[in-house]
């Protein structure tokens, strides 16, 4: 049976489109026969049913939800909220990576550039399993803001990820091309 780890990089549940798309994709892959581990941030202590119900889904035996505790900064740090959230998610993923990657899954779905970069540095066995879903070019966003130093740093990361990881605009076609579903 195909094993997939989907690193969501978003709180579950969440009303944002990315959370809806990620959760529905993971559920559809589980229904198609893959064993899927979906890793997101924990917004509450409610169980799987409460996470899936807002999306019109019910728990599935092939779908395992792992929700990481996320650092929630006080309101006076609002401008740093996203960075603090992302750092705590990355630390959480790093802490549980032995559990997530043993045995190695057939595919690791990721849509966050920093997380994809971190995984690419874990060696070729991991790199070959990464399906990176790019939604923007972070370097271009930094360039448009006029931050050329940040743009250069991000371009280096993007180049490494694009050269090392599989990337896909649609998970289904990428997984089919790899013969995983």
Tab-separated table of C-alpha atoms in Angstrom:
chain	number	residue	atom	x	y	z
A	1	UNK	CA	0.000	0.000	0.000
A	2	UNK	CA	1.301	3.464	-0.916
A	3	UNK	CA	2.325	5.583	2.086
A	4	UNK	CA	2.069	9.375	1.811
A	5	UNK	CA	3.054	12.030	4.346
A	6	UNK	CA	1.341	15.342	3.621
A	7	UNK	CA	2.961	18.251	5.468
A	8	UNK	CA	0.181	20.833	5.480
A	9	UNK	CA	1.925	23.896	6.976
A	10	UNK	CA	-1.490	25.199	8.071
A	11	UNK	CA	-3.726	24.890	11.120
A	12	UNK	CA	-6.336	22.153	10.963
A	13	UNK	CA	-9.165	22.935	10.740
A	14	UNK	CA	-8.928	26.367	9.118
A	15	UNK	CA	-11.244	28.331	6.834
A	16	UNK	CA	-8.477	29.293	4.375
A	17	UNK	CA	-8.537	27.782	0.890
A	18	UNK	CA	-5.196	26.024	1.380
A	19	UNK	CA	-6.507	24.110	4.406
A	20	UNK	CA	-9.647	23.116	2.513
A	21	UNK	CA	-7.640	21.957	-0.518
A	22	UNK	CA	-5.011	20.113	1.531
A	23	UNK	CA	-7.550	18.293	3.695
A	24	UNK	CA	-9.704	17.289	0.738
A	25	UNK	CA	-6.646	16.088	-1.211
A	26	UNK	CA	-5.424	13.993	1.720
A	27	UNK	CA	-8.896	12.522	2.216
A	28	UNK	CA	-9.265	11.728	-1.510
A	29	UNK	CA	-5.869	10.001	-1.568
A	30	UNK	CA	-6.897	7.941	1.475
A	31	UNK	CA	-10.173	6.979	-0.206
A	32	UNK	CA	-8.213	5.900	-3.297
A	33	UNK	CA	-6.264	3.412	-1.193
A	34	UNK	CA	-3.161	5.279	-0.032
A	35	UNK	CA	-2.242	5.426	3.655
A	36	UNK	CA	-1.994	9.167	4.310
A	37	UNK	CA	-0.556	10.963	7.310
A	38	UNK	CA	-1.666	14.611	7.279
A	39	UNK	CA	0.431	16.867	9.531
A	40	UNK	CA	-0.939	20.304	10.426
A	41	UNK	CA	-1.077	22.783	13.254
A	42	UNK	CA	-3.427	22.165	16.161
A	43	UNK	CA	-6.065	24.851	16.678
A	44	UNK	CA	-7.989	22.909	19.327
A	45	UNK	CA	-7.848	19.630	21.177
A	46	UNK	CA	-10.868	18.224	19.327
A	47	UNK	CA	-10.511	14.905	17.524
A	48	UNK	CA	-10.399	13.925	13.870
A	49	UNK	CA	-14.155	14.226	13.372
A	50	UNK	CA	-14.111	17.895	14.461
A	51	UNK	CA	-11.209	18.601	12.076
A	52	UNK	CA	-12.849	16.937	9.068
A	53	UNK	CA	-16.516	17.930	9.614
A	54	UNK	CA	-16.125	21.585	8.493
A	55	UNK	CA	-15.027	20.256	5.092
A	56	UNK	CA	-17.960	17.821	4.850
A	57	UNK	CA	-15.640	14.839	5.472
A	58	UNK	CA	-15.625	12.013	7.992
A	59	UNK	CA	-12.669	10.082	9.405
A	60	UNK	CA	-11.263	7.430	7.073
A	61	UNK	CA	-9.235	4.376	8.162
A	62	UNK	CA	-6.439	5.277	5.705
A	63	UNK	CA	-6.137	8.881	6.936
A	64	UNK	CA	-4.174	9.685	10.066
A	65	UNK	CA	-4.218	13.269	11.333
A	66	UNK	CA	-1.220	14.549	13.279
A	67	UNK	CA	-1.729	18.028	14.671
A	68	UNK	CA	1.259	19.777	16.155
A	69	UNK	CA	1.025	22.245	19.037
A	70	UNK	CA	1.842	25.679	17.629
A	71	UNK	CA	3.213	28.684	19.467
A	72	UNK	CA	0.578	31.449	19.484
A	73	UNK	CA	2.253	34.815	20.098
A	74	UNK	CA	0.577	37.611	22.058
A	75	UNK	CA	-1.213	40.320	20.067
A	76	UNK	CA	1.646	42.805	20.453
A	77	UNK	CA	3.714	40.435	18.265
A	78	UNK	CA	1.098	40.288	15.486
A	79	UNK	CA	3.506	41.460	12.807
A	80	UNK	CA	5.667	38.401	13.586
A	81	UNK	CA	2.743	35.958	13.862
A	82	UNK	CA	3.399	34.094	10.574
A	83	UNK	CA	7.130	33.711	11.223
A	84	UNK	CA	6.574	32.491	14.779
A	85	UNK	CA	3.846	30.075	13.595
A	86	UNK	CA	6.058	28.727	10.805
A	87	UNK	CA	9.094	28.336	13.066
A	88	UNK	CA	7.080	26.378	15.637
A	89	UNK	CA	5.601	24.171	12.863
A	90	UNK	CA	9.068	23.468	11.425
A	91	UNK	CA	10.375	22.589	14.893
A	92	UNK	CA	7.388	20.308	15.459
A	93	UNK	CA	7.932	18.526	12.143
A	94	UNK	CA	11.638	18.153	12.918
A	95	UNK	CA	10.795	16.698	16.343
A	96	UNK	CA	8.488	14.031	14.915
A	97	UNK	CA	10.410	13.386	11.680
A	98	UNK	CA	11.762	10.019	12.886
A	99	UNK	CA	8.157	8.861	13.349
A	100	UNK	CA	7.024	10.346	10.019
A	101	UNK	CA	9.950	9.023	7.989
A	102	UNK	CA	10.304	5.519	9.396
A	103	UNK	CA	9.711	3.583	7.323
A	104	UNK	CA	10.218	6.042	4.486
A	105	UNK	CA	6.929	7.024	2.849
A	106	UNK	CA	6.499	6.635	-0.898
A	107	UNK	CA	5.761	10.362	-1.246
A	108	UNK	CA	6.111	13.481	0.898
A	109	UNK	CA	3.733	16.248	-0.187
A	110	UNK	CA	4.824	19.750	0.806
A	111	UNK	CA	3.856	23.249	-0.296
A	112	UNK	CA	6.064	25.391	1.939
A	113	UNK	CA	9.422	26.392	0.419
A	114	UNK	CA	11.388	26.380	3.693
A	115	UNK	CA	10.028	22.986	4.656
A	116	UNK	CA	10.826	21.569	1.200
A	117	UNK	CA	14.355	22.996	1.488
A	118	UNK	CA	14.791	21.433	4.942
A	119	UNK	CA	13.662	18.048	3.589
A	120	UNK	CA	15.955	18.321	0.548
A	121	UNK	CA	18.914	18.601	2.912
A	122	UNK	CA	18.078	15.223	4.473
A	123	UNK	CA	19.600	13.250	1.599
A	124	UNK	CA	18.664	11.663	-1.697
A	125	UNK	CA	16.365	9.013	-0.184
A	126	UNK	CA	14.121	11.822	1.088
A	127	UNK	CA	14.611	14.107	-1.950
A	128	UNK	CA	13.339	11.472	-4.355
A	129	UNK	CA	10.060	11.287	-2.440
A	130	UNK	CA	9.305	15.016	-2.231
A	131	UNK	CA	6.395	16.361	-4.249
A	132	UNK	CA	6.736	20.142	-3.918
A	133	UNK	CA	3.634	22.142	-4.749
A	134	UNK	CA	4.839	25.639	-5.651
A	135	UNK	CA	2.276	28.404	-5.287
A	136	UNK	CA	4.539	31.362	-5.879
A	137	UNK	CA	8.141	32.382	-6.295
A	138	UNK	CA	9.073	33.840	-2.929
A	139	UNK	CA	12.208	35.390	-4.437
A	140	UNK	CA	10.097	37.362	-6.912
A	141	UNK	CA	7.814	38.560	-4.111
A	142	UNK	CA	10.876	39.822	-2.188
A	143	UNK	CA	12.244	41.435	-5.331
A	144	UNK	CA	8.950	43.237	-5.928
A	145	UNK	CA	9.135	44.562	-2.351
A	146	UNK	CA	12.616	45.872	-3.163
A	147	UNK	CA	14.415	43.529	-0.754
A	148	UNK	CA	17.180	42.299	-3.050
A	149	UNK	CA	19.156	40.577	-0.266
A	150	UNK	CA	16.135	38.495	0.707
A	151	UNK	CA	15.325	37.870	-2.972
A	152	UNK	CA	18.820	36.487	-3.540
A	153	UNK	CA	18.638	34.261	-0.446
A	154	UNK	CA	15.235	32.899	-1.470
A	155	UNK	CA	16.333	32.360	-5.085
A	156	UNK	CA	19.148	30.135	-3.808
A	157	UNK	CA	16.665	28.095	-1.757
A	158	UNK	CA	14.208	27.862	-4.674
A	159	UNK	CA	16.951	26.710	-7.037
A	160	UNK	CA	17.997	23.962	-4.628
A	161	UNK	CA	14.424	22.785	-4.066
A	162	UNK	CA	13.509	22.834	-7.768
A	163	UNK	CA	16.685	20.909	-8.632
A	164	UNK	CA	16.294	18.328	-5.857
A	165	UNK	CA	12.573	17.717	-5.363
A	166	UNK	CA	9.757	16.627	-7.592
A	167	UNK	CA	7.264	19.451	-7.978
A	168	UNK	CA	3.705	19.443	-9.070
A	169	UNK	CA	0.780	21.731	-9.643
A	170	UNK	CA	-1.546	18.771	-9.242
A	171	UNK	CA	-0.734	15.976	-6.794
A	172	UNK	CA	-2.754	13.338	-8.612
A	173	UNK	CA	-0.821	13.577	-11.892
A	174	UNK	CA	2.548	13.647	-10.097
A	175	UNK	CA	1.676	10.612	-7.976
A	176	UNK	CA	0.346	8.759	-11.034
A	177	UNK	CA	3.529	9.528	-13.001
A	178	UNK	CA	5.519	7.997	-10.140
A	179	UNK	CA	3.273	4.920	-10.229
A	180	UNK	CA	2.074	5.493	-6.666
A	181	UNK	CA	-1.659	5.589	-7.393
